[in-house]
XYZ file of C-alpha atoms in Angstrom:
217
model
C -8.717 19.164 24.010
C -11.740 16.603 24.896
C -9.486 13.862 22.662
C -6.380 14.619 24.148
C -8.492 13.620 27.640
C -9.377 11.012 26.409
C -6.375 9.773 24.589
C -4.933 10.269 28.408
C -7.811 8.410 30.026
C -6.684 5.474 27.061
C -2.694 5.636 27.937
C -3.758 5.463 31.814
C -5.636 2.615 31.627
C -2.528 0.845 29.101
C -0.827 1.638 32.138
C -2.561 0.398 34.976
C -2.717 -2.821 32.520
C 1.102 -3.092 32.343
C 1.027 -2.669 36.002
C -0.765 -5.645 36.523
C 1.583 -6.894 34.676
C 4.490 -6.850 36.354
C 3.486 -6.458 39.921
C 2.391 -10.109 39.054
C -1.693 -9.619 40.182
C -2.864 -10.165 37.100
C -0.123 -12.644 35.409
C -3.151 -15.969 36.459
C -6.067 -14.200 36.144
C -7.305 -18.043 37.072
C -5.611 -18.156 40.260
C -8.584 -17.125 42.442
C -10.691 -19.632 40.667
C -8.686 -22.341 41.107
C -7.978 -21.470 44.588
C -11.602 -21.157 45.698
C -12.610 -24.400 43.928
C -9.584 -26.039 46.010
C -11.208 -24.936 49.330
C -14.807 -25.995 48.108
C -16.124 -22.834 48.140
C -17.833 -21.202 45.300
C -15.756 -18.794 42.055
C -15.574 -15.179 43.559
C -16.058 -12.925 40.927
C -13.835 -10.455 39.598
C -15.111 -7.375 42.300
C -14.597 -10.084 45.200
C -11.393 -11.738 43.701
C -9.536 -7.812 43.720
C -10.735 -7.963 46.935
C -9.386 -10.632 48.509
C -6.079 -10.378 46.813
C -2.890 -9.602 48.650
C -1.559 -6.133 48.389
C 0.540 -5.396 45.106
C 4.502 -5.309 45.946
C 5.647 -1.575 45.722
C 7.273 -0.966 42.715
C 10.734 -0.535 42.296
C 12.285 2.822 40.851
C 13.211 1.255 37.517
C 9.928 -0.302 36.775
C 8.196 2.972 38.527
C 10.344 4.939 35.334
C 9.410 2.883 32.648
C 5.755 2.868 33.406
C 6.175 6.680 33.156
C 8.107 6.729 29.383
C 5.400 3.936 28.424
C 2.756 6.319 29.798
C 4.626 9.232 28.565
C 5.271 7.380 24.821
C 1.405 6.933 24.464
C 0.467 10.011 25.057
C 2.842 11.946 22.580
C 1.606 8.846 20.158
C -2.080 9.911 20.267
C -1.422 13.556 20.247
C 1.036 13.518 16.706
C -1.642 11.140 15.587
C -4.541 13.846 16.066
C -2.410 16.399 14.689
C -2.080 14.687 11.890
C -5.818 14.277 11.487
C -5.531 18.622 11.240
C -6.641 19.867 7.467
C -2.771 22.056 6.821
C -4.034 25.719 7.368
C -2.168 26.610 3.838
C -4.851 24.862 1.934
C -7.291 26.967 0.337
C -11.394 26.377 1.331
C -11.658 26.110 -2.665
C -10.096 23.276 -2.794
C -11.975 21.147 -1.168
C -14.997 22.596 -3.353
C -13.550 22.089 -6.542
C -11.230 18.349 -5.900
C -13.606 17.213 -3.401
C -10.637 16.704 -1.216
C -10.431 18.081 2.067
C -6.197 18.126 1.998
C -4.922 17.145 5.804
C -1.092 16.825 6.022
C 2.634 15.860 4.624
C 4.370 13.944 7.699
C 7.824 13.259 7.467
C 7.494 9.302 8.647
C 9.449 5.881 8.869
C 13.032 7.915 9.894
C 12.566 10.224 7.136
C 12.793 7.619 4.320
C 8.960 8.509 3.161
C 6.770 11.613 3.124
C 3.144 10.494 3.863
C 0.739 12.681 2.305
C -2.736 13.070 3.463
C -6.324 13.707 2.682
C -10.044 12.698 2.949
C -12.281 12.353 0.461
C -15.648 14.716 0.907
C -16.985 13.952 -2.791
C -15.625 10.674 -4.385
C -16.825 11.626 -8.398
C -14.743 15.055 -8.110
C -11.929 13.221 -6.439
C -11.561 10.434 -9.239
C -8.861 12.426 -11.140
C -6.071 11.953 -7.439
C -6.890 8.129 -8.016
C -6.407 7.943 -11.724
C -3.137 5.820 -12.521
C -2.577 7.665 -15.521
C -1.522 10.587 -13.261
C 1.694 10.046 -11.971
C 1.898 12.011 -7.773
C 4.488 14.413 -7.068
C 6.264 16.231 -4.307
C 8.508 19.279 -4.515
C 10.585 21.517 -1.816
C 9.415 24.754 -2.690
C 12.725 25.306 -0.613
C 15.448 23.502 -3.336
C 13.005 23.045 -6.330
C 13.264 18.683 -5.923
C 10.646 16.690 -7.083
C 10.312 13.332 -5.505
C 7.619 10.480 -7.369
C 5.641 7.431 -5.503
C 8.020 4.568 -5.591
C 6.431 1.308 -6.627
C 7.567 -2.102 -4.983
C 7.560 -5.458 -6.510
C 4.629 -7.097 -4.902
C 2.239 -4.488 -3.921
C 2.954 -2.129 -7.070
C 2.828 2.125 -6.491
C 2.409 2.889 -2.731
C -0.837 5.434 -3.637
C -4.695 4.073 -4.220
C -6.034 3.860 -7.407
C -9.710 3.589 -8.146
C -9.233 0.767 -10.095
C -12.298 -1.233 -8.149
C -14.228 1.804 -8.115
C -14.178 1.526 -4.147
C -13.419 5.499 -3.540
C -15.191 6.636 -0.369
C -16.510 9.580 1.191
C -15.194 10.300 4.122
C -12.292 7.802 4.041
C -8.531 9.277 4.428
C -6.414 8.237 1.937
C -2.599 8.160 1.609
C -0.077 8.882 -1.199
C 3.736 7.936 0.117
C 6.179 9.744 -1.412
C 10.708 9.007 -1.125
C 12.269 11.234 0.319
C 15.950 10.920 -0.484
C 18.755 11.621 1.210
C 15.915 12.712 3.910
C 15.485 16.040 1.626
C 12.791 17.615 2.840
C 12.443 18.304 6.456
C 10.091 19.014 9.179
C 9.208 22.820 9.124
C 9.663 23.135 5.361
C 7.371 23.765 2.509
C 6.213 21.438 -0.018
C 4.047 21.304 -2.905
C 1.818 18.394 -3.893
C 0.696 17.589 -7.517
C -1.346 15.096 -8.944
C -2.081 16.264 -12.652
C -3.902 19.383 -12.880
C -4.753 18.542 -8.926
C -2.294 21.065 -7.077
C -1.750 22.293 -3.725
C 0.944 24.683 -2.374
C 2.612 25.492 0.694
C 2.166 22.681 2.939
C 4.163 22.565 6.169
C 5.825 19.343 6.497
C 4.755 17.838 9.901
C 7.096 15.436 12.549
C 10.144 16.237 14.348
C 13.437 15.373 14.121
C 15.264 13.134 16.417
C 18.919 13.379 17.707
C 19.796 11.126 14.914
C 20.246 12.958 11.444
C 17.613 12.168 9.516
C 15.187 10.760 11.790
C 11.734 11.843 13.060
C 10.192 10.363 16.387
């Protein structure tokens, strides 16, 4: 609760910024400067430039609605993005002993296209074996039985981390992206994750979908 307060305290302020914005008051934030050194009188500060500026124009209902859906947007942004941050409830306290992993989430992401899968490292030596490129990352819908793989792209190779540089972390999150074909698995269902003998069941894929088959907002 105390982040989602603050997360709201963060979007108001965006807000009040765009505001500015458009109302015109802050568009030359030079203007009372340049003003003041016109007249011969000394720079007003920024307390004594607010208030000697003319009141802001009332807003119009348009602008007065998208200032809400901005505000609104922002909001809903933070909270998925702390829910995301969530260790899945399906993952077993052993786990975390045993892998050093402390598994947080599978989000269905980017329309649907990918499955981002999630999880911070507590101890990086017991981790080593999720970072080993030997050991090829899996998905599967417990639902249909599909496995999905990391895809690998011309120029930046498999979308996982290795540990290549020997640069694993403690306490860094880490990401694996799976494909997610014909936008198989869906928010709501179950999926295992496998990484050698690394394993974890049960995990409820996060995100929601969108009017738009397919999609997730």
């Amino acid at each position: 609760m105390v982040k989602l307060n603050r997360c709201n305290k963060v979007a108001a302020r965006s807000v009040l910024v765009t505001l500015f914005a458009v109302t015109g008051w802050a568009s030359n934030p030079g203007a009372f400067a340049t003003e003041a050194q016109t007249a011969g009188a000394s720079v007003p500060g920024p307390a004594s430039a607010a208030k000697s500026a003319s009141p802001a124009k009332p807003l119009d209902s348009h602008t007065r609605q998208m200032l809400e859906r901005i505000h609104t947007a922002m909001i809903e942004a933070e909270q998925r993005r702390v829910e995301a941050g969530r260790p899945d409830p399906a993952v077993p306290p052993e786990l975390a002993e045993q892998w050093g992993v402390r598994v947080l989430s599978v989000t269905y992401t980017a329309d649907g296209f990918w499955l981002d899968f999630r999880f911070r490292v507590i101890d990086p030596d017991k981790a080593a074996p999720l970072f080993d490129s030997r050991f090829k990352p899996y998905i599967e819908s417990e639902q249909s039985g599909a496995k999905f793989a990391v895809p690998s792209a011309a120029k930046v190779g498999s979308l996982r981390t290795t540990n290549r540089g020997h640069n694993i972390k403690a306490g860094k999150i880490y990401t694996i992206m799976f494909a997610n074909p014909g936008f198989h698995l869906k928010p709501g269902q179950k999926a295992t994750v496998g990484i050698g003998d690394f394993k974890v069941e049960h995990l409820t894929v996060r995100g929601q979908l969108s009017q738009k088959i397919g999609q997730a907002e």
